[in-house]
Coordinates of C-alpha atoms (C1' of nucleotides) in Angstrom, one line a residue:
Chain A
X1 CA -4.9 2.2 -3.5
X2 CA -1.9 -0.7 -4.7
X3 CA 0.8 1.0 -4.8
X4 CA 4.4 -0.3 -5.0
X5 CA 7.4 0.3 -3.3
X6 CA 9.6 2.7 -4.3
X7 CA 12.0 0.7 -3.8
X8 CA 10.2 -1.9 -5.3
X9 CA 10.1 0.6 -8.8
X10 CA 14.3 1.6 -8.4
X11 CA 15.5 -2.1 -8.0
X12 CA 13.0 -3.1 -11.3
X13 CA 14.4 -0.2 -13.1
X14 CA 18.4 -1.2 -11.6
X15 CA 18.1 -4.4 -12.5
X16 CA 16.7 -3.5 -16.2
X17 CA 19.9 -1.6 -16.3
X18 CA 21.9 -4.3 -14.8
X19 CA 20.3 -6.8 -18.5
X20 CA 21.2 -3.9 -20.7
X21 CA 24.7 -4.1 -19.3
X22 CA 25.4 -7.3 -18.5
X23 CA 27.2 -8.1 -21.3
X24 CA 29.9 -5.0 -21.1
X25 CA 30.6 -6.0 -17.6
X26 CA 29.9 -5.2 -14.3
X27 CA 28.5 -1.5 -13.8
X28 CA 28.9 0.1 -10.9
X29 CA 26.6 1.6 -8.5
X30 CA 28.1 4.9 -8.9
X31 CA 26.6 5.3 -12.8
X32 CA 23.3 3.3 -12.2
X33 CA 22.5 5.4 -9.2
X34 CA 23.6 8.9 -11.9
X35 CA 21.4 6.8 -14.5
X36 CA 18.3 7.0 -12.2
X37 CA 18.6 9.9 -9.9
X38 CA 18.5 8.2 -7.1
X39 CA 20.9 8.0 -3.8
X40 CA 24.2 5.2 -3.5
X41 CA 23.2 4.6 -0.2
X42 CA 19.5 3.7 -0.8
X43 CA 20.1 1.7 -3.9
X44 CA 23.1 0.4 -2.7
X45 CA 20.0 -1.6 0.3
X46 CA 18.6 -2.8 -2.5
X47 CA 21.1 -4.1 -4.3
X48 CA 22.5 -6.0 -1.0
X49 CA 19.1 -7.3 -1.1
X50 CA 18.7 -8.8 -4.8
X51 CA 22.9 -10.1 -4.3
X52 CA 21.8 -12.5 -1.4
X53 CA 19.1 -13.7 -3.2
X54 CA 21.7 -14.5 -6.4
X55 CA 19.4 -12.3 -8.7
X56 CA 22.8 -10.2 -9.5
X57 CA 26.4 -10.7 -8.1
X58 CA 29.4 -8.3 -7.4
X59 CA 32.6 -7.8 -8.0
X60 CA 34.8 -4.9 -5.9
X61 CA 37.6 -3.6 -6.8
X62 CA 38.8 -0.6 -9.6
X63 CA 36.4 -2.3 -12.6
X64 CA 33.6 -4.0 -10.5
X65 CA 30.5 -3.7 -10.0
X66 CA 27.2 -5.6 -10.1
X67 CA 25.6 -8.0 -13.3
X68 CA 22.9 -10.3 -13.4
X69 CA 23.4 -13.8 -12.4
X70 CA 21.0 -15.1 -14.9
X71 CA 20.3 -14.5 -18.6
X72 CA 17.7 -11.8 -18.4
X73 CA 15.1 -14.5 -19.8
X74 CA 15.5 -16.3 -16.9
X75 CA 14.8 -13.3 -14.6
X76 CA 10.7 -12.8 -13.6
X77 CA 9.2 -8.9 -12.6
X78 CA 8.0 -10.8 -9.8
X79 CA 11.6 -12.4 -8.6
X80 CA 12.8 -8.6 -8.8
X81 CA 9.7 -8.0 -6.3
X82 CA 9.2 -10.9 -4.1
X83 CA 13.7 -10.3 -3.3
X84 CA 13.0 -6.5 -2.6
X85 CA 9.3 -6.7 -0.8
X86 CA 8.6 -10.3 0.1
X87 CA 5.4 -11.7 -1.3
X88 CA 2.1 -10.2 -2.6
X89 CA -0.5 -9.7 0.6
X90 CA -2.7 -8.0 -0.5
X91 CA -4.6 -8.6 3.6
X92 CA -2.8 -9.0 5.8
X93 CA -5.2 -12.6 7.1
X94 CA -2.5 -14.2 3.5
X95 CA 0.5 -12.8 4.3
X96 CA 3.1 -14.6 6.8
X97 CA 2.6 -13.8 9.6
X98 CA -1.0 -14.4 9.7
X99 CA -3.1 -14.0 13.0
X100 CA -6.0 -11.8 14.4
X101 CA -9.1 -12.5 12.2
X102 CA -11.2 -15.2 13.3
X103 CA -13.1 -15.6 10.4
X104 CA -10.6 -18.1 8.3
X105 CA -13.4 -19.8 7.6
X106 CA -16.1 -18.8 5.6
X107 CA -14.2 -15.4 4.8
X108 CA -15.7 -14.5 1.6
X109 CA -13.6 -11.6 1.5
X110 CA -10.5 -13.2 2.7
X111 CA -10.9 -15.9 -0.8
X112 CA -11.4 -12.6 -3.5
X113 CA -8.8 -11.1 -1.8
X114 CA -6.0 -14.3 -2.2
X115 CA -7.0 -14.4 -5.8
X116 CA -6.8 -11.0 -6.4
X117 CA -3.3 -12.1 -5.1
X118 CA -2.2 -14.9 -6.8
X119 CA -3.6 -12.9 -10.3
X120 CA -1.1 -10.3 -9.7
X121 CA 1.7 -12.5 -9.4
X122 CA 1.0 -15.2 -11.8
X123 CA 1.5 -11.8 -14.1
X124 CA 4.5 -11.0 -12.8
X125 CA 5.8 -13.8 -13.3
X126 CA 5.7 -13.8 -17.0
X127 CA 7.1 -11.0 -17.4
X128 CA 11.3 -11.2 -17.0
X129 CA 13.9 -8.5 -17.6
X130 CA 13.6 -9.3 -21.8
X131 CA 10.6 -9.0 -22.3
X132 CA 11.7 -4.9 -20.4
X133 CA 14.3 -4.7 -23.2
X134 CA 12.5 -6.0 -25.8
X135 CA 9.7 -3.5 -24.9
X136 CA 12.3 -0.9 -24.4
X137 CA 14.2 -1.7 -29.0
X138 CA 10.2 -1.8 -29.5
X139 CA 9.8 2.4 -27.7
X140 CA 13.0 3.3 -29.7
X141 CA 12.2 2.0 -32.6
Chain B
X1 CA 3.8 -5.4 -1.0
X2 CA 0.5 -4.3 -2.4
X3 CA -1.6 -3.8 0.3
X4 CA -4.9 -3.1 0.0
X5 CA -5.7 -0.6 3.2
X6 CA -7.8 -1.6 6.3
X7 CA -10.4 1.2 4.4
X8 CA -10.4 -1.0 1.4
X9 CA -11.0 -4.5 3.1
X10 CA -13.0 -2.7 6.1
X11 CA -15.1 -0.7 3.2
X12 CA -16.4 -4.4 1.3
X13 CA -16.9 -6.2 4.1
X14 CA -19.7 -4.0 5.0
X15 CA -20.7 -3.3 2.3
X16 CA -20.8 -7.2 1.3
X17 CA -23.0 -7.1 4.9
X18 CA -25.2 -4.5 3.5
X19 CA -26.1 -6.7 0.3
X20 CA -26.8 -10.2 2.2
X21 CA -29.6 -7.4 3.8
X22 CA -31.1 -5.6 1.7
X23 CA -33.9 -6.9 1.0
X24 CA -34.5 -6.7 4.9
X25 CA -34.2 -2.8 5.6
X26 CA -31.9 -0.9 6.8
X27 CA -29.0 -2.2 8.6
X28 CA -27.7 0.2 11.5
X29 CA -23.5 1.4 12.1
X30 CA -23.6 -0.5 14.9
X31 CA -24.9 -3.7 14.2
X32 CA -22.5 -3.6 10.8
X33 CA -19.6 -2.6 13.2
X34 CA -20.5 -5.0 15.3
X35 CA -20.8 -8.1 13.1
X36 CA -16.8 -7.8 11.4
X37 CA -15.3 -5.7 15.1
X38 CA -15.1 -2.5 14.4
X39 CA -15.5 0.9 15.5
X40 CA -18.5 2.8 14.9
X41 CA -16.5 6.2 14.4
X42 CA -13.9 4.7 11.6
X43 CA -16.5 2.7 10.2
X44 CA -18.3 5.9 10.3
X45 CA -15.5 7.6 7.8
X46 CA -15.7 4.7 5.1
X47 CA -20.2 4.4 5.0
X48 CA -19.9 8.2 4.4
X49 CA -17.0 7.9 1.2
X50 CA -20.0 5.4 0.0
X51 CA -22.6 7.3 0.9
X52 CA -20.8 9.9 -1.1
X53 CA -20.4 7.8 -4.4
X54 CA -23.6 6.5 -4.7
X55 CA -23.2 3.1 -4.0
X56 CA -25.2 3.0 -0.3
X57 CA -28.0 5.5 0.7
X58 CA -28.7 6.5 4.9
X59 CA -31.9 6.7 6.5
X60 CA -31.7 8.7 10.0
X61 CA -34.1 8.8 12.6
X62 CA -35.0 5.3 15.5
X63 CA -35.8 2.0 12.4
X64 CA -33.1 3.2 10.0
X65 CA -29.5 2.9 8.8
X66 CA -27.9 2.2 6.0
X67 CA -29.1 0.2 2.7
X68 CA -27.2 -1.0 -0.4
X69 CA -28.0 1.7 -3.3
X70 CA -27.9 -0.4 -6.3
X71 CA -28.9 -4.1 -6.7
X72 CA -25.6 -6.5 -6.1
X73 CA -24.9 -7.6 -9.3
X74 CA -24.4 -3.8 -10.5
X75 CA -22.1 -3.3 -7.1
X76 CA -18.2 -4.7 -7.7
X77 CA -15.8 -4.6 -5.5
X78 CA -13.4 -2.0 -8.0
X79 CA -16.3 -0.2 -7.9
X80 CA -16.3 0.1 -3.9
X81 CA -12.9 0.3 -3.5
X82 CA -12.1 3.3 -5.8
X83 CA -15.0 5.4 -4.2
X84 CA -12.4 4.1 -0.5
X85 CA -8.9 4.3 -1.9
X86 CA -9.2 6.2 -5.4
X87 CA -7.8 4.3 -8.9
X88 CA -4.9 2.0 -9.0
X89 CA -2.0 3.8 -9.1
X90 CA 0.7 1.0 -8.7
X91 CA 2.9 4.1 -9.3
X92 CA 2.6 7.6 -8.9
X93 CA 4.0 8.5 -11.8
X94 CA 0.5 7.0 -12.9
X95 CA -1.4 8.1 -9.9
X96 CA -3.2 11.5 -10.4
X97 CA -0.7 13.4 -9.4
X98 CA 2.0 12.3 -11.9
X99 CA 5.1 14.4 -10.9
X100 CA 8.6 14.5 -11.1
X101 CA 9.5 11.7 -13.1
X102 CA 11.2 13.0 -16.7
X103 CA 11.4 9.6 -17.9
X104 CA 7.9 9.3 -19.4
X105 CA 8.2 8.9 -22.8
X106 CA 10.1 5.8 -23.2
X107 CA 10.3 4.2 -19.9
X108 CA 9.5 0.7 -20.1
X109 CA 8.2 0.1 -16.5
X110 CA 5.7 2.6 -16.7
X111 CA 4.2 0.5 -19.1
X112 CA 4.8 -2.2 -17.2
X113 CA 3.0 -1.0 -14.4
X114 CA 0.2 0.5 -16.3
X115 CA -1.2 -2.6 -17.4
X116 CA 0.0 -4.8 -14.0
X117 CA -3.1 -1.7 -12.8
X118 CA -5.1 -2.5 -15.8
X119 CA -5.2 -6.5 -14.8
X120 CA -5.8 -5.6 -11.4
X121 CA -9.4 -2.9 -12.1
X122 CA -10.3 -5.5 -14.9
X123 CA -10.5 -8.2 -11.9
X124 CA -11.9 -5.9 -9.4
X125 CA -14.5 -4.9 -11.8
X126 CA -15.4 -8.4 -13.2
X127 CA -16.8 -8.8 -9.5
X128 CA -19.6 -7.4 -7.9
X129 CA -21.5 -8.4 -4.6
X130 CA -24.2 -11.1 -5.2
X131 CA -20.6 -13.0 -7.2
X132 CA -19.4 -12.8 -3.6
X133 CA -23.3 -14.5 -2.9
X134 CA -23.3 -16.8 -4.0
X135 CA -19.7 -17.6 -3.1
X136 CA -21.0 -17.6 0.5
X137 CA -24.0 -20.1 0.6
X138 CA -21.1 -22.2 -2.0
X139 CA -19.1 -21.9 1.1
X140 CA -21.5 -22.4 3.5
X141 CA -22.9 -25.9 2.0
Chain C
dA1 C1' -43.9 18.8 21.0
dT2 C1' -39.4 16.2 22.7
dA3 C1' -37.4 12.4 24.1
dA4 C1' -34.6 8.7 21.6
dT5 C1' -33.0 6.7 17.3
dA6 C1' -29.4 7.5 14.3
dG7 C1' -27.1 9.7 11.0
dT8 C1' -23.1 13.1 9.3
dC9 C1' -19.0 16.0 9.9
dT10 C1' -14.5 17.9 11.1
dA11 C1' -11.1 17.9 13.5
dC12 C1' -7.0 15.3 16.1
dT13 C1' -3.6 11.2 17.8
dG14 C1' -1.0 8.0 18.2
dT15 C1' 1.9 4.4 15.4
dT16 C1' 3.7 2.0 12.0
dA17 C1' 5.9 1.8 7.1
dT18 C1' 7.8 4.5 4.0
dT19 C1' 13.0 6.5 2.3
dG20 C1' 16.3 7.9 3.0
dT21 C1' 20.8 9.9 5.1
dC22 C1' 25.4 8.4 7.4
dA23 C1' 29.4 7.0 8.7
dA24 C1' 32.4 3.7 9.6
dG25 C1' 34.5 -0.7 7.1
dT26 C1' 35.7 -4.5 4.5
dA27 C1' 37.7 -6.6 -0.2
dT28 C1' 39.6 -6.4 -4.5
dT29 C1' 42.9 -5.1 -8.2
dG30 C1' 46.2 -2.3 -10.5
Chain D
dC1 C1' 49.9 0.3 -1.1
dA2 C1' 46.0 4.0 -2.5
dA3 C1' 42.3 3.4 -5.4
dT4 C1' 37.9 2.1 -6.0
dA5 C1' 34.2 0.3 -4.8
dC6 C1' 31.1 -3.1 -1.8
dT7 C1' 28.9 -4.0 3.2
dT8 C1' 26.9 -2.8 7.5
dG9 C1' 24.0 -1.1 10.9
dA10 C1' 22.6 2.4 13.1
dC11 C1' 19.8 6.4 12.7
dA12 C1' 16.3 10.2 11.2
dA13 C1' 12.6 12.7 8.4
dT14 C1' 8.4 12.2 6.0
dA15 C1' 4.2 10.2 5.2
dA16 C1' -0.1 7.5 5.0
dC17 C1' -2.7 4.7 7.5
dA18 C1' -6.1 4.2 11.6
dG19 C1' -8.4 4.8 15.1
dT20 C1' -11.0 8.1 17.8
dA21 C1' -13.3 11.5 19.8
dG22 C1' -16.5 15.2 20.3
dA23 C1' -20.5 18.8 18.7
dC24 C1' -24.3 18.9 15.7
dT25 C1' -27.9 17.2 12.6
dA26 C1' -31.6 15.2 10.9
dT27 C1' -36.0 12.0 11.1
dT28 C1' -39.4 9.1 13.9
dA29 C1' -43.2 6.9 17.1
dT30 C1' -44.8 8.6 20.9

DNA sequence: ATAATAGTCTACTGTTATTGTCAAGTATTG
DNA sequence: CAATACTTGACAATAACAGTAGACTATTAT
């Protein structure tokens, strides 16, 4: 239960690659796709969304590619995921298109999902790309 | 993102109804379905799973129905959800059928999803049906 | 006994979201 | 101006979800 789509997973991994590379200049989509074993076409869509939410910027032409648009410590995993998949919405009655559920008032389970959602978002917002970078150097040691 | 299926939502609500009723004897599936506005056939499947994991017991024949099999405070929301939908598995590489991902060692994002999953399970395990009952009386006051 | 009640089980179907692929086009640099 | 690389939108396969249907079994009250 509560599976995250591959979109979110690939997206975070791509951002992680970009963060690792951000002082060396742009990374081509081809390179990112190769490192992750994902198709270029699919990755394009994700990077597109991330670019539109200003988390990354792109540079065309030879030598171009993608770079993160903020420092790694300023980009939380929560930001990445909400750019790609919208806000956490455990139940429909909590999402942007809330409708149908007539028991909004006094609905105990709704409160439950709401507070779970908040817990998750809090967690995701406290973790940024720099944390992941540090985590990796720790693992490789 | 991270939507919970209706299966989980209906299941928790059904268990909540049963908890409210548990001292008054069995509740028929018909009654539960009516209170929730869900079809009997669909609800059956859920109650079946809950019965198989011993969270509820059933009684056939006139006057029969379903009753919870433990005290409300002994049934956590986490238990209910994992009976219905299996364990929390944010990413495939964490689930029971983990396969494909060759970067298991040193995969930073995998650790991220793992600890998120644990956070979620911890939260769900700390909340039981009695908590929800108390919450409701608070809301109705 | 037997009729009425109530749960059990399995198979099937429509819908929706996910997970991609493809192709034609646009912009930038050397 | 050619090579490189990003942009966009349409489309298709697959899987998961959500729900329906029907035939069956067990229990109780009369």
